Amino acid sequence: MRKLKKELLASVKNKRLNVFLLFLSSSFVILIFTKLSKEYTNTVAFEVKKINVPQDKVILNDSNNSVDIRLKTHGFKWLQYYLTKPQIAVDFSNEVYRTGSSYVFAKSVSYLNEKKQFQNQVKLLSIAPDTLMFRFDTNMVKKVPVLAKAEIQFAPGFDMLNEVEAYPDSIVVVGPHDMVESLQGLETELVQLDNVKTDISKKARLKLPKNRKDLKFSLDEVELVADVEKFTEGTVKIPIRVINVPDSISIKCFPKEVNVSYYTSLEYFNTVKPKDFRVICDYKKAEQNQSFLITELVRFPENVKRIKLSQQRIEFIIVK
């Protein structure tokens, strides 16, 4: 009996609480609607949206990007302005005129009130500044080379003959003449690869200029490519040729040959011949009383790399 009494009292209390909360929430909703239905006057920053800008012109960053507009409207409209950033469209096909290197927008408040965005229960009272200046420059189109940036660590016995290349190797940049003219090339972001033993094909984003708002790029990323092959080392014995020896003397050199080691792919290994290399010593470069000459590799095939000479210098004596 006592338990039933407690449950009845709790039920009554819960009903009273629910009724109280219902009245409280209803009062709050009514209050909000009352406030929002009233008209208010306030100033809001509008972002300037530029439309129908001539294709051969670009509006520079230091032009007007926002205006303060004083409006009178009811609270529901104000709620909309606070929830989303408001914009005012400036049509460059019929709302501006050109003076020098600028476009000028100077429309009256009455004209702006006729625009669609201000017709629906919104009264525009003033705009500041009342004249908008848009500096422009003539667009320039330029093809800019792409510079591939990569750090590659190969698996043992693998390498590549050529450097990593970007594909495409250039992109088109459109923008103000001064900005585009100064661009000589665009690097990719650094790509790092380890234990590579297959052909390389890797996407890489371009490092675009920080002040790129006025610039348009045909691409913002490229593909880095390279052929990776199995490599091996080879060695050839090459005779040393001494040049620029005066006719009045005769010299003897020790040694007369030098070993040239190189690194190449298995595909090209059998095509590498001793005649493809040339090693010289230039007698003119020898200092007075010097008894040695410096060896120089002046010719080698294109399909080899990491070339080393076994002798960096040779001894010589004058016999005549």
PDB file of C-alpha atoms in Angstrom:
ATOM      1  CA  MET A   1       0.000   0.000   0.000  1.00  0.00           C
ATOM      2  CA  ARG A   2       2.786   2.383   0.984  1.00  0.00           C
ATOM      3  CA  LYS A   3       4.681   1.560  -2.237  1.00  0.00           C
ATOM      4  CA  LEU A   4       1.600   2.289  -4.399  1.00  0.00           C
ATOM      5  CA  LYS A   5       1.176   5.684  -2.662  1.00  0.00           C
ATOM      6  CA  LYS A   6       4.786   6.643  -3.457  1.00  0.00           C
ATOM      7  CA  GLU A   7       4.350   5.732  -7.118  1.00  0.00           C
ATOM      8  CA  LEU A   8       1.149   7.864  -7.373  1.00  0.00           C
ATOM      9  CA  LEU A   9       2.894  10.894  -5.803  1.00  0.00           C
ATOM     10  CA  ALA A  10       5.892  10.523  -8.163  1.00  0.00           C
ATOM     11  CA  SER A  11       3.566  10.315 -11.145  1.00  0.00           C
ATOM     12  CA  VAL A  12       1.745  13.506 -10.135  1.00  0.00           C
ATOM     13  CA  LYS A  13       5.040  15.346  -9.614  1.00  0.00           C
ATOM     14  CA  ASN A  14       6.362  14.209 -13.018  1.00  0.00           C
ATOM     15  CA  LYS A  15       3.186  15.434 -14.753  1.00  0.00           C
ATOM     16  CA  ARG A  16       3.512  18.822 -13.061  1.00  0.00           C
ATOM     17  CA  LEU A  17       7.175  19.030 -14.122  1.00  0.00           C
ATOM     18  CA  ASN A  18       6.328  18.090 -17.702  1.00  0.00           C
ATOM     19  CA  VAL A  19       3.563  20.708 -17.849  1.00  0.00           C
ATOM     20  CA  PHE A  20       5.962  23.335 -16.462  1.00  0.00           C
ATOM     21  CA  LEU A  21       8.630  22.477 -19.031  1.00  0.00           C
ATOM     22  CA  LEU A  22       6.050  22.548 -21.832  1.00  0.00           C
ATOM     23  CA  PHE A  23       4.855  26.032 -20.833  1.00  0.00           C
ATOM     24  CA  LEU A  24       8.469  27.222 -20.441  1.00  0.00           C
ATOM     25  CA  SER A  25       9.515  26.028 -23.871  1.00  0.00           C
ATOM     26  CA  SER A  26       6.357  27.408 -25.469  1.00  0.00           C
ATOM     27  CA  SER A  27       6.981  30.798 -23.883  1.00  0.00           C
ATOM     28  CA  PHE A  28      10.577  30.767 -25.132  1.00  0.00           C
ATOM     29  CA  VAL A  29       9.493  29.936 -28.707  1.00  0.00           C
ATOM     30  CA  ILE A  30       6.852  32.678 -28.645  1.00  0.00           C
ATOM     31  CA  LEU A  31       9.449  35.147 -27.347  1.00  0.00           C
ATOM     32  CA  ILE A  32      11.899  34.203 -30.119  1.00  0.00           C
ATOM     33  CA  PHE A  33       9.256  34.551 -32.826  1.00  0.00           C
ATOM     34  CA  THR A  34       8.178  37.897 -31.401  1.00  0.00           C
ATOM     35  CA  LYS A  35      11.749  39.179 -31.482  1.00  0.00           C
ATOM     36  CA  LEU A  36      12.435  37.848 -34.987  1.00  0.00           C
ATOM     37  CA  SER A  37       9.240  39.353 -36.397  1.00  0.00           C
ATOM     38  CA  LYS A  38      10.306  42.889 -35.427  1.00  0.00           C
ATOM     39  CA  GLU A  39      12.347  45.133 -37.731  1.00  0.00           C
ATOM     40  CA  TYR A  40      15.919  46.066 -36.846  1.00  0.00           C
ATOM     41  CA  THR A  41      18.547  48.337 -38.369  1.00  0.00           C
ATOM     42  CA  ASN A  42      22.161  47.217 -38.402  1.00  0.00           C
ATOM     43  CA  THR A  43      25.375  47.242 -40.470  1.00  0.00           C
ATOM     44  CA  VAL A  44      26.723  44.034 -42.032  1.00  0.00           C
ATOM     45  CA  ALA A  45      29.935  43.344 -43.966  1.00  0.00           C
ATOM     46  CA  PHE A  46      29.083  41.936 -47.413  1.00  0.00           C
ATOM     47  CA  GLU A  47      31.616  40.058 -49.473  1.00  0.00           C
ATOM     48  CA  VAL A  48      31.933  41.509 -52.982  1.00  0.00           C
ATOM     49  CA  LYS A  49      31.289  38.817 -55.582  1.00  0.00           C
ATOM     50  CA  LYS A  50      32.726  39.812 -58.969  1.00  0.00           C
ATOM     51  CA  ILE A  51      30.851  38.335 -61.934  1.00  0.00           C
ATOM     52  CA  ASN A  52      31.285  38.612 -65.720  1.00  0.00           C
ATOM     53  CA  VAL A  53      34.839  39.942 -65.438  1.00  0.00           C
ATOM     54  CA  PRO A  54      36.335  40.212 -68.980  1.00  0.00           C
ATOM     55  CA  GLN A  55      38.371  37.093 -69.765  1.00  0.00           C
ATOM     56  CA  ASP A  56      41.507  39.025 -70.694  1.00  0.00           C
ATOM     57  CA  LYS A  57      41.497  40.949 -67.388  1.00  0.00           C
ATOM     58  CA  VAL A  58      42.226  39.919 -63.811  1.00  0.00           C
ATOM     59  CA  ILE A  59      41.152  41.873 -60.730  1.00  0.00           C
ATOM     60  CA  LEU A  60      44.106  42.391 -58.388  1.00  0.00           C
ATOM     61  CA  ASN A  61      44.121  41.378 -54.724  1.00  0.00           C
ATOM     62  CA  ASP A  62      44.353  44.933 -53.402  1.00  0.00           C
ATOM     63  CA  SER A  63      40.920  45.775 -54.820  1.00  0.00           C
ATOM     64  CA  ASN A  64      37.749  46.052 -52.728  1.00  0.00           C
ATOM     65  CA  ASN A  65      36.701  42.648 -51.410  1.00  0.00           C
ATOM     66  CA  SER A  66      33.980  43.692 -48.959  1.00  0.00           C
ATOM     67  CA  VAL A  67      31.611  46.596 -48.186  1.00  0.00           C
ATOM     68  CA  ASP A  68      29.666  47.621 -45.087  1.00  0.00           C
ATOM     69  CA  ILE A  69      25.947  47.820 -45.867  1.00  0.00           C
ATOM     70  CA  ARG A  70      23.404  49.310 -43.447  1.00  0.00           C
ATOM     71  CA  LEU A  71      20.115  47.426 -43.682  1.00  0.00           C
ATOM     72  CA  LYS A  72      16.654  47.544 -42.209  1.00  0.00           C
ATOM     73  CA  THR A  73      14.737  44.266 -42.096  1.00  0.00           C
ATOM     74  CA  HIS A  74      12.996  41.862 -39.716  1.00  0.00           C
ATOM     75  CA  GLY A  75      14.794  39.453 -37.454  1.00  0.00           C
ATOM     76  CA  PHE A  76      14.275  36.405 -39.642  1.00  0.00           C
ATOM     77  CA  LYS A  77      16.354  38.020 -42.391  1.00  0.00           C
ATOM     78  CA  TRP A  78      19.029  39.063 -39.896  1.00  0.00           C
ATOM     79  CA  LEU A  79      19.245  35.469 -38.734  1.00  0.00           C
ATOM     80  CA  GLN A  80      19.965  34.457 -42.324  1.00  0.00           C
ATOM     81  CA  TYR A  81      22.780  37.028 -42.609  1.00  0.00           C
ATOM     82  CA  TYR A  82      24.378  35.822 -39.387  1.00  0.00           C
ATOM     83  CA  LEU A  83      24.224  32.133 -40.342  1.00  0.00           C
ATOM     84  CA  THR A  84      25.720  32.544 -43.861  1.00  0.00           C
ATOM     85  CA  LYS A  85      28.214  35.149 -45.066  1.00  0.00           C
ATOM     86  CA  PRO A  86      26.219  37.622 -47.188  1.00  0.00           C
ATOM     87  CA  GLN A  87      27.401  38.654 -50.657  1.00  0.00           C
ATOM     88  CA  ILE A  88      26.699  41.509 -53.010  1.00  0.00           C
ATOM     89  CA  ALA A  89      27.220  40.794 -56.704  1.00  0.00           C
ATOM     90  CA  VAL A  90      28.980  43.333 -58.913  1.00  0.00           C
ATOM     91  CA  ASP A  91      28.326  42.675 -62.608  1.00  0.00           C
ATOM     92  CA  PHE A  92      31.295  43.860 -64.679  1.00  0.00           C
ATOM     93  CA  SER A  93      29.251  43.645 -67.884  1.00  0.00           C
ATOM     94  CA  ASN A  94      26.900  46.527 -67.029  1.00  0.00           C
ATOM     95  CA  GLU A  95      27.462  47.895 -63.497  1.00  0.00           C
ATOM     96  CA  VAL A  96      30.996  49.297 -63.725  1.00  0.00           C
ATOM     97  CA  TYR A  97      32.899  51.747 -65.888  1.00  0.00           C
ATOM     98  CA  ARG A  98      36.595  51.784 -66.711  1.00  0.00           C
ATOM     99  CA  THR A  99      39.010  54.564 -65.850  1.00  0.00           C
ATOM    100  CA  GLY A 100      42.732  54.089 -66.433  1.00  0.00           C
ATOM    101  CA  SER A 101      43.799  50.772 -64.904  1.00  0.00           C
ATOM    102  CA  SER A 102      40.699  50.436 -62.689  1.00  0.00           C
ATOM    103  CA  TYR A 103      37.033  49.541 -62.886  1.00  0.00           C
ATOM    104  CA  VAL A 104      34.679  51.750 -60.837  1.00  0.00           C
ATOM    105  CA  PHE A 105      31.413  50.683 -59.201  1.00  0.00           C
ATOM    106  CA  ALA A 106      29.425  53.706 -58.010  1.00  0.00           C
ATOM    107  CA  LYS A 107      25.732  52.829 -57.871  1.00  0.00           C
ATOM    108  CA  SER A 108      23.178  54.704 -55.804  1.00  0.00           C
ATOM    109  CA  VAL A 109      21.345  53.234 -52.820  1.00  0.00           C
ATOM    110  CA  SER A 110      18.063  53.374 -54.755  1.00  0.00           C
ATOM    111  CA  TYR A 111      19.631  51.326 -57.576  1.00  0.00           C
ATOM    112  CA  LEU A 112      20.895  48.719 -55.141  1.00  0.00           C
ATOM    113  CA  ASN A 113      17.479  48.460 -53.487  1.00  0.00           C
ATOM    114  CA  GLU A 114      16.135  47.291 -56.846  1.00  0.00           C
ATOM    115  CA  LYS A 115      18.532  44.359 -56.965  1.00  0.00           C
ATOM    116  CA  LYS A 116      16.811  41.045 -56.333  1.00  0.00           C
ATOM    117  CA  GLN A 117      18.658  40.288 -53.119  1.00  0.00           C
ATOM    118  CA  PHE A 118      17.304  43.453 -51.464  1.00  0.00           C
ATOM    119  CA  GLN A 119      13.713  43.393 -52.729  1.00  0.00           C
ATOM    120  CA  ASN A 120      12.242  40.855 -50.316  1.00  0.00           C
ATOM    121  CA  GLN A 121      11.482  42.816 -47.105  1.00  0.00           C
ATOM    122  CA  VAL A 122      15.021  44.218 -46.989  1.00  0.00           C
ATOM    123  CA  LYS A 123      15.681  47.972 -47.098  1.00  0.00           C
ATOM    124  CA  LEU A 124      19.209  49.097 -47.952  1.00  0.00           C
ATOM    125  CA  LEU A 125      19.968  52.393 -46.180  1.00  0.00           C
ATOM    126  CA  SER A 126      23.627  53.080 -46.995  1.00  0.00           C
ATOM    127  CA  ILE A 127      26.813  51.515 -48.336  1.00  0.00           C
ATOM    128  CA  ALA A 128      30.385  52.257 -47.298  1.00  0.00           C
ATOM    129  CA  PRO A 129      32.468  52.953 -49.212  1.00  0.00           C
ATOM    130  CA  ASP A 130      29.967  54.326 -51.704  1.00  0.00           C
ATOM    131  CA  THR A 131      32.455  53.889 -54.570  1.00  0.00           C
ATOM    132  CA  LEU A 132      34.370  50.672 -55.190  1.00  0.00           C
ATOM    133  CA  MET A 133      37.638  50.659 -57.134  1.00  0.00           C
ATOM    134  CA  PHE A 134      38.839  47.456 -58.757  1.00  0.00           C
ATOM    135  CA  ARG A 135      42.416  47.566 -60.054  1.00  0.00           C
ATOM    136  CA  PHE A 136      43.054  45.197 -62.916  1.00  0.00           C
ATOM    137  CA  ASP A 137      45.888  43.872 -65.007  1.00  0.00           C
ATOM    138  CA  THR A 138      45.999  42.208 -68.404  1.00  0.00           C
ATOM    139  CA  ASN A 139      46.222  38.449 -68.263  1.00  0.00           C
ATOM    140  CA  MET A 140      49.363  36.760 -69.524  1.00  0.00           C
ATOM    141  CA  VAL A 141      49.557  33.134 -70.633  1.00  0.00           C
ATOM    142  CA  LYS A 142      52.896  31.356 -70.140  1.00  0.00           C
ATOM    143  CA  LYS A 143      54.140  27.787 -70.307  1.00  0.00           C
ATOM    144  CA  VAL A 144      56.265  27.134 -67.209  1.00  0.00           C
ATOM    145  CA  PRO A 145      58.617  24.129 -66.847  1.00  0.00           C
ATOM    146  CA  VAL A 146      58.084  21.692 -63.989  1.00  0.00           C
ATOM    147  CA  LEU A 147      61.151  20.764 -61.927  1.00  0.00           C
ATOM    148  CA  ALA A 148      60.986  17.261 -60.434  1.00  0.00           C
ATOM    149  CA  LYS A 149      62.249  16.946 -56.839  1.00  0.00           C
ATOM    150  CA  ALA A 150      62.893  13.387 -55.689  1.00  0.00           C
ATOM    151  CA  GLU A 151      65.174  11.455 -53.363  1.00  0.00           C
ATOM    152  CA  ILE A 152      65.455   7.825 -54.448  1.00  0.00           C
ATOM    153  CA  GLN A 153      67.113   4.970 -52.537  1.00  0.00           C
ATOM    154  CA  PHE A 154      67.437   1.897 -54.768  1.00  0.00           C
ATOM    155  CA  ALA A 155      67.440  -1.750 -53.792  1.00  0.00           C
ATOM    156  CA  PRO A 156      70.895  -3.386 -54.188  1.00  0.00           C
ATOM    157  CA  GLY A 157      71.751  -3.906 -57.869  1.00  0.00           C
ATOM    158  CA  PHE A 158      69.131  -1.468 -59.191  1.00  0.00           C
ATOM    159  CA  ASP A 159      69.474   2.058 -60.526  1.00  0.00           C
ATOM    160  CA  MET A 160      68.357   4.360 -63.357  1.00  0.00           C
ATOM    161  CA  LEU A 161      70.311   5.921 -66.192  1.00  0.00           C
ATOM    162  CA  ASN A 162      68.271   9.099 -66.511  1.00  0.00           C
ATOM    163  CA  GLU A 163      66.953  11.537 -63.940  1.00  0.00           C
ATOM    164  CA  VAL A 164      63.395  11.439 -62.628  1.00  0.00           C
ATOM    165  CA  GLU A 165      61.189  13.428 -64.996  1.00  0.00           C
ATOM    166  CA  ALA A 166      57.875  15.203 -64.538  1.00  0.00           C
ATOM    167  CA  TYR A 167      54.940  14.345 -66.787  1.00  0.00           C
ATOM    168  CA  PRO A 168      53.824  16.677 -68.161  1.00  0.00           C
ATOM    169  CA  ASP A 169      57.120  18.565 -68.080  1.00  0.00           C
ATOM    170  CA  SER A 170      55.393  21.983 -68.119  1.00  0.00           C
ATOM    171  CA  ILE A 171      52.081  23.589 -67.218  1.00  0.00           C
ATOM    172  CA  VAL A 172      50.202  26.686 -68.372  1.00  0.00           C
ATOM    173  CA  VAL A 173      49.918  29.660 -66.003  1.00  0.00           C
ATOM    174  CA  VAL A 174      47.448  32.510 -66.557  1.00  0.00           C
ATOM    175  CA  GLY A 175      47.447  35.723 -64.536  1.00  0.00           C
ATOM    176  CA  PRO A 176      48.716  39.299 -64.201  1.00  0.00           C
ATOM    177  CA  HIS A 177      51.634  39.999 -66.519  1.00  0.00           C
ATOM    178  CA  ASP A 178      54.113  40.965 -63.772  1.00  0.00           C
ATOM    179  CA  MET A 179      53.370  37.891 -61.663  1.00  0.00           C
ATOM    180  CA  VAL A 180      53.440  35.384 -64.521  1.00  0.00           C
ATOM    181  CA  GLU A 181      56.541  36.893 -66.133  1.00  0.00           C
ATOM    182  CA  SER A 182      58.553  36.328 -62.939  1.00  0.00           C
ATOM    183  CA  LEU A 183      57.764  32.575 -62.870  1.00  0.00           C
ATOM    184  CA  GLN A 184      60.724  30.684 -64.354  1.00  0.00           C
ATOM    185  CA  GLY A 185      59.733  27.220 -63.138  1.00  0.00           C
ATOM    186  CA  LEU A 186      57.647  25.327 -60.587  1.00  0.00           C
ATOM    187  CA  GLU A 187      59.118  22.648 -58.337  1.00  0.00           C
ATOM    188  CA  THR A 188      57.211  19.607 -57.180  1.00  0.00           C
ATOM    189  CA  GLU A 189      56.977  18.737 -53.536  1.00  0.00           C
ATOM    190  CA  LEU A 190      59.791  16.408 -52.504  1.00  0.00           C
ATOM    191  CA  VAL A 191      59.031  12.729 -53.180  1.00  0.00           C
ATOM    192  CA  GLN A 192      61.071  10.227 -51.165  1.00  0.00           C
ATOM    193  CA  LEU A 193      61.184   6.555 -52.125  1.00  0.00           C
ATOM    194  CA  ASP A 194      63.135   3.672 -50.522  1.00  0.00           C
ATOM    195  CA  ASN A 195      64.220   0.209 -51.726  1.00  0.00           C
ATOM    196  CA  VAL A 196      63.132   0.926 -55.307  1.00  0.00           C
ATOM    197  CA  LYS A 197      63.510  -1.889 -57.865  1.00  0.00           C
ATOM    198  CA  THR A 198      60.644  -1.207 -60.295  1.00  0.00           C
ATOM    199  CA  ASP A 199      59.847   1.657 -62.646  1.00  0.00           C
ATOM    200  CA  ILE A 200      58.827   4.844 -60.853  1.00  0.00           C
ATOM    201  CA  SER A 201      55.384   6.395 -61.321  1.00  0.00           C
ATOM    202  CA  LYS A 202      54.368   8.671 -58.476  1.00  0.00           C
ATOM    203  CA  LYS A 203      51.969  11.620 -58.200  1.00  0.00           C
ATOM    204  CA  ALA A 204      53.494  14.826 -56.844  1.00  0.00           C
ATOM    205  CA  ARG A 205      51.805  18.118 -56.017  1.00  0.00           C
ATOM    206  CA  LEU A 206      53.318  21.332 -57.321  1.00  0.00           C
ATOM    207  CA  LYS A 207      54.742  23.909 -54.916  1.00  0.00           C
ATOM    208  CA  LEU A 208      52.539  26.788 -56.066  1.00  0.00           C
ATOM    209  CA  PRO A 209      53.358  30.402 -55.114  1.00  0.00           C
ATOM    210  CA  LYS A 210      51.860  31.616 -51.843  1.00  0.00           C
ATOM    211  CA  ASN A 211      50.370  34.729 -53.491  1.00  0.00           C
ATOM    212  CA  ARG A 212      48.552  32.668 -56.120  1.00  0.00           C
ATOM    213  CA  LYS A 213      45.027  34.020 -55.742  1.00  0.00           C
ATOM    214  CA  ASP A 214      45.284  35.978 -59.006  1.00  0.00           C
ATOM    215  CA  LEU A 215      46.970  33.094 -60.841  1.00  0.00           C
ATOM    216  CA  LYS A 216      45.372  30.144 -62.601  1.00  0.00           C
ATOM    217  CA  PHE A 217      47.279  26.896 -63.183  1.00  0.00           C
ATOM    218  CA  SER A 218      46.370  24.240 -65.730  1.00  0.00           C
ATOM    219  CA  LEU A 219      47.412  21.557 -63.194  1.00  0.00           C
ATOM    220  CA  ASP A 220      48.263  21.433 -59.500  1.00  0.00           C
ATOM    221  CA  GLU A 221      49.961  18.030 -59.610  1.00  0.00           C
ATOM    222  CA  VAL A 222      52.067  16.001 -62.048  1.00  0.00           C
ATOM    223  CA  GLU A 223      53.426  12.468 -62.302  1.00  0.00           C
ATOM    224  CA  LEU A 224      57.082  11.692 -61.606  1.00  0.00           C
ATOM    225  CA  VAL A 225      58.367   8.901 -63.843  1.00  0.00           C
ATOM    226  CA  ALA A 226      61.651   7.024 -64.337  1.00  0.00           C
ATOM    227  CA  ASP A 227      62.804   3.678 -65.768  1.00  0.00           C
ATOM    228  CA  VAL A 228      64.495   1.488 -63.151  1.00  0.00           C
ATOM    229  CA  GLU A 229      66.765  -1.325 -64.327  1.00  0.00           C
ATOM    230  CA  LYS A 230      69.115  -4.006 -63.049  1.00  0.00           C
ATOM    231  CA  PHE A 231      72.650  -2.570 -62.999  1.00  0.00           C
ATOM    232  CA  THR A 232      76.150  -3.995 -62.972  1.00  0.00           C
ATOM    233  CA  GLU A 233      79.712  -2.697 -62.896  1.00  0.00           C
ATOM    234  CA  GLY A 234      82.228  -2.898 -65.729  1.00  0.00           C
ATOM    235  CA  THR A 235      85.898  -1.991 -66.243  1.00  0.00           C
ATOM    236  CA  VAL A 236      87.864  -1.114 -69.379  1.00  0.00           C
ATOM    237  CA  LYS A 237      91.590  -0.311 -69.901  1.00  0.00           C
ATOM    238  CA  ILE A 238      92.063   2.989 -71.771  1.00  0.00           C
ATOM    239  CA  PRO A 239      95.341   4.391 -73.187  1.00  0.00           C
ATOM    240  CA  ILE A 240      96.292   7.849 -71.923  1.00  0.00           C
ATOM    241  CA  ARG A 241      96.862  10.544 -74.527  1.00  0.00           C
ATOM    242  CA  VAL A 242      99.104  13.480 -73.622  1.00  0.00           C
ATOM    243  CA  ILE A 243      98.227  16.657 -75.520  1.00  0.00           C
ATOM    244  CA  ASN A 244      99.865  20.065 -76.033  1.00  0.00           C
ATOM    245  CA  VAL A 245     103.428  18.735 -75.699  1.00  0.00           C
ATOM    246  CA  PRO A 246     105.865  21.249 -77.278  1.00  0.00           C
ATOM    247  CA  ASP A 247     107.649  20.061 -80.417  1.00  0.00           C
ATOM    248  CA  SER A 248     110.999  20.837 -78.775  1.00  0.00           C
ATOM    249  CA  ILE A 249     110.663  18.083 -76.169  1.00  0.00           C
ATOM    250  CA  SER A 250     109.699  14.469 -75.858  1.00  0.00           C
ATOM    251  CA  ILE A 251     108.234  12.864 -72.719  1.00  0.00           C
ATOM    252  CA  LYS A 252     107.604   9.420 -71.325  1.00  0.00           C
ATOM    253  CA  CYS A 253     104.628   8.685 -69.037  1.00  0.00           C
ATOM    254  CA  PHE A 254     104.068   6.033 -66.375  1.00  0.00           C
ATOM    255  CA  PRO A 255     101.592   4.348 -66.556  1.00  0.00           C
ATOM    256  CA  LYS A 256     100.509   4.555 -70.189  1.00  0.00           C
ATOM    257  CA  GLU A 257      97.043   3.182 -69.529  1.00  0.00           C
ATOM    258  CA  VAL A 258      94.381   3.674 -66.903  1.00  0.00           C
ATOM    259  CA  ASN A 259      91.488   1.477 -65.753  1.00  0.00           C
ATOM    260  CA  VAL A 260      88.071   3.098 -66.078  1.00  0.00           C
ATOM    261  CA  SER A 261      85.267   1.574 -64.003  1.00  0.00           C
ATOM    262  CA  TYR A 262      81.634   2.380 -64.689  1.00  0.00           C
ATOM    263  CA  TYR A 263      78.100   1.416 -63.782  1.00  0.00           C
ATOM    264  CA  THR A 264      75.489   0.556 -66.407  1.00  0.00           C
ATOM    265  CA  SER A 265      72.326  -1.447 -66.920  1.00  0.00           C
ATOM    266  CA  LEU A 266      72.439  -5.092 -67.962  1.00  0.00           C
ATOM    267  CA  GLU A 267      70.731  -4.103 -71.210  1.00  0.00           C
ATOM    268  CA  TYR A 268      73.617  -1.839 -72.257  1.00  0.00           C
ATOM    269  CA  PHE A 269      76.531  -3.706 -70.686  1.00  0.00           C
ATOM    270  CA  ASN A 270      77.609  -5.541 -73.879  1.00  0.00           C
ATOM    271  CA  THR A 271      77.361  -2.362 -75.959  1.00  0.00           C
ATOM    272  CA  VAL A 272      80.019  -0.485 -73.945  1.00  0.00           C
ATOM    273  CA  LYS A 273      83.389  -0.541 -75.755  1.00  0.00           C
ATOM    274  CA  PRO A 274      86.857   0.872 -74.849  1.00  0.00           C
ATOM    275  CA  LYS A 275      86.743   3.126 -77.926  1.00  0.00           C
ATOM    276  CA  ASP A 276      83.797   4.957 -76.349  1.00  0.00           C
ATOM    277  CA  PHE A 277      86.142   6.408 -73.689  1.00  0.00           C
ATOM    278  CA  ARG A 278      88.946   8.919 -73.986  1.00  0.00           C
ATOM    279  CA  VAL A 279      91.403   9.860 -71.237  1.00  0.00           C
ATOM    280  CA  ILE A 280      93.926  12.691 -71.702  1.00  0.00           C
ATOM    281  CA  CYS A 281      96.615  14.628 -69.835  1.00  0.00           C
ATOM    282  CA  ASP A 282      97.163  18.255 -70.815  1.00  0.00           C
ATOM    283  CA  TYR A 283     100.871  19.172 -70.678  1.00  0.00           C
ATOM    284  CA  LYS A 284      99.964  22.901 -70.664  1.00  0.00           C
ATOM    285  CA  LYS A 285      98.342  22.482 -67.257  1.00  0.00           C
ATOM    286  CA  ALA A 286     101.532  21.159 -65.653  1.00  0.00           C
ATOM    287  CA  GLU A 287     103.252  23.655 -63.405  1.00  0.00           C
ATOM    288  CA  GLN A 288     106.968  24.400 -63.629  1.00  0.00           C
ATOM    289  CA  ASN A 289     109.163  21.646 -62.152  1.00  0.00           C
ATOM    290  CA  GLN A 290     106.082  19.451 -61.742  1.00  0.00           C
ATOM    291  CA  SER A 291     106.768  15.756 -62.384  1.00  0.00           C
ATOM    292  CA  PHE A 292     103.194  14.557 -62.846  1.00  0.00           C
ATOM    293  CA  LEU A 293     100.178  15.197 -65.081  1.00  0.00           C
ATOM    294  CA  ILE A 294      96.476  15.125 -64.142  1.00  0.00           C
ATOM    295  CA  THR A 295      94.287  12.565 -65.943  1.00  0.00           C
ATOM    296  CA  GLU A 296      90.998  13.790 -67.421  1.00  0.00           C
ATOM    297  CA  LEU A 297      88.087  11.784 -68.797  1.00  0.00           C
ATOM    298  CA  VAL A 298      86.860  13.807 -71.788  1.00  0.00           C
ATOM    299  CA  ARG A 299      84.634  11.241 -73.506  1.00  0.00           C
ATOM    300  CA  PHE A 300      82.370   8.446 -72.354  1.00  0.00           C
ATOM    301  CA  PRO A 301      79.126   6.811 -73.548  1.00  0.00           C
ATOM    302  CA  GLU A 302      75.781   8.248 -72.486  1.00  0.00           C
ATOM    303  CA  ASN A 303      74.474   4.975 -71.038  1.00  0.00           C
ATOM    304  CA  VAL A 304      76.990   4.737 -68.181  1.00  0.00           C
ATOM    305  CA  LYS A 305      77.277   6.483 -64.825  1.00  0.00           C
ATOM    306  CA  ARG A 306      79.463   6.577 -61.684  1.00  0.00           C
ATOM    307  CA  ILE A 307      82.647   6.597 -63.758  1.00  0.00           C
ATOM    308  CA  LYS A 308      85.979   6.365 -61.887  1.00  0.00           C
ATOM    309  CA  LEU A 309      89.604   6.466 -63.039  1.00  0.00           C
ATOM    310  CA  SER A 310      92.096   4.168 -61.310  1.00  0.00           C
ATOM    311  CA  GLN A 311      94.804   6.877 -61.640  1.00  0.00           C
ATOM    312  CA  GLN A 312      94.151  10.541 -60.866  1.00  0.00           C
ATOM    313  CA  ARG A 313      97.613  11.493 -62.078  1.00  0.00           C
ATOM    314  CA  ILE A 314     100.596   9.954 -63.908  1.00  0.00           C
ATOM    315  CA  GLU A 315     104.339  10.500 -63.654  1.00  0.00           C
ATOM    316  CA  PHE A 316     106.338  11.775 -66.599  1.00  0.00           C
ATOM    317  CA  ILE A 317     109.958  12.537 -67.533  1.00  0.00           C
ATOM    318  CA  ILE A 318     111.413  14.666 -70.292  1.00  0.00           C
ATOM    319  CA  VAL A 319     113.747  12.609 -72.511  1.00  0.00           C
ATOM    320  CA  LYS A 320     114.634  15.290 -75.040  1.00  0.00           C
TER     321      LYS A 320
END
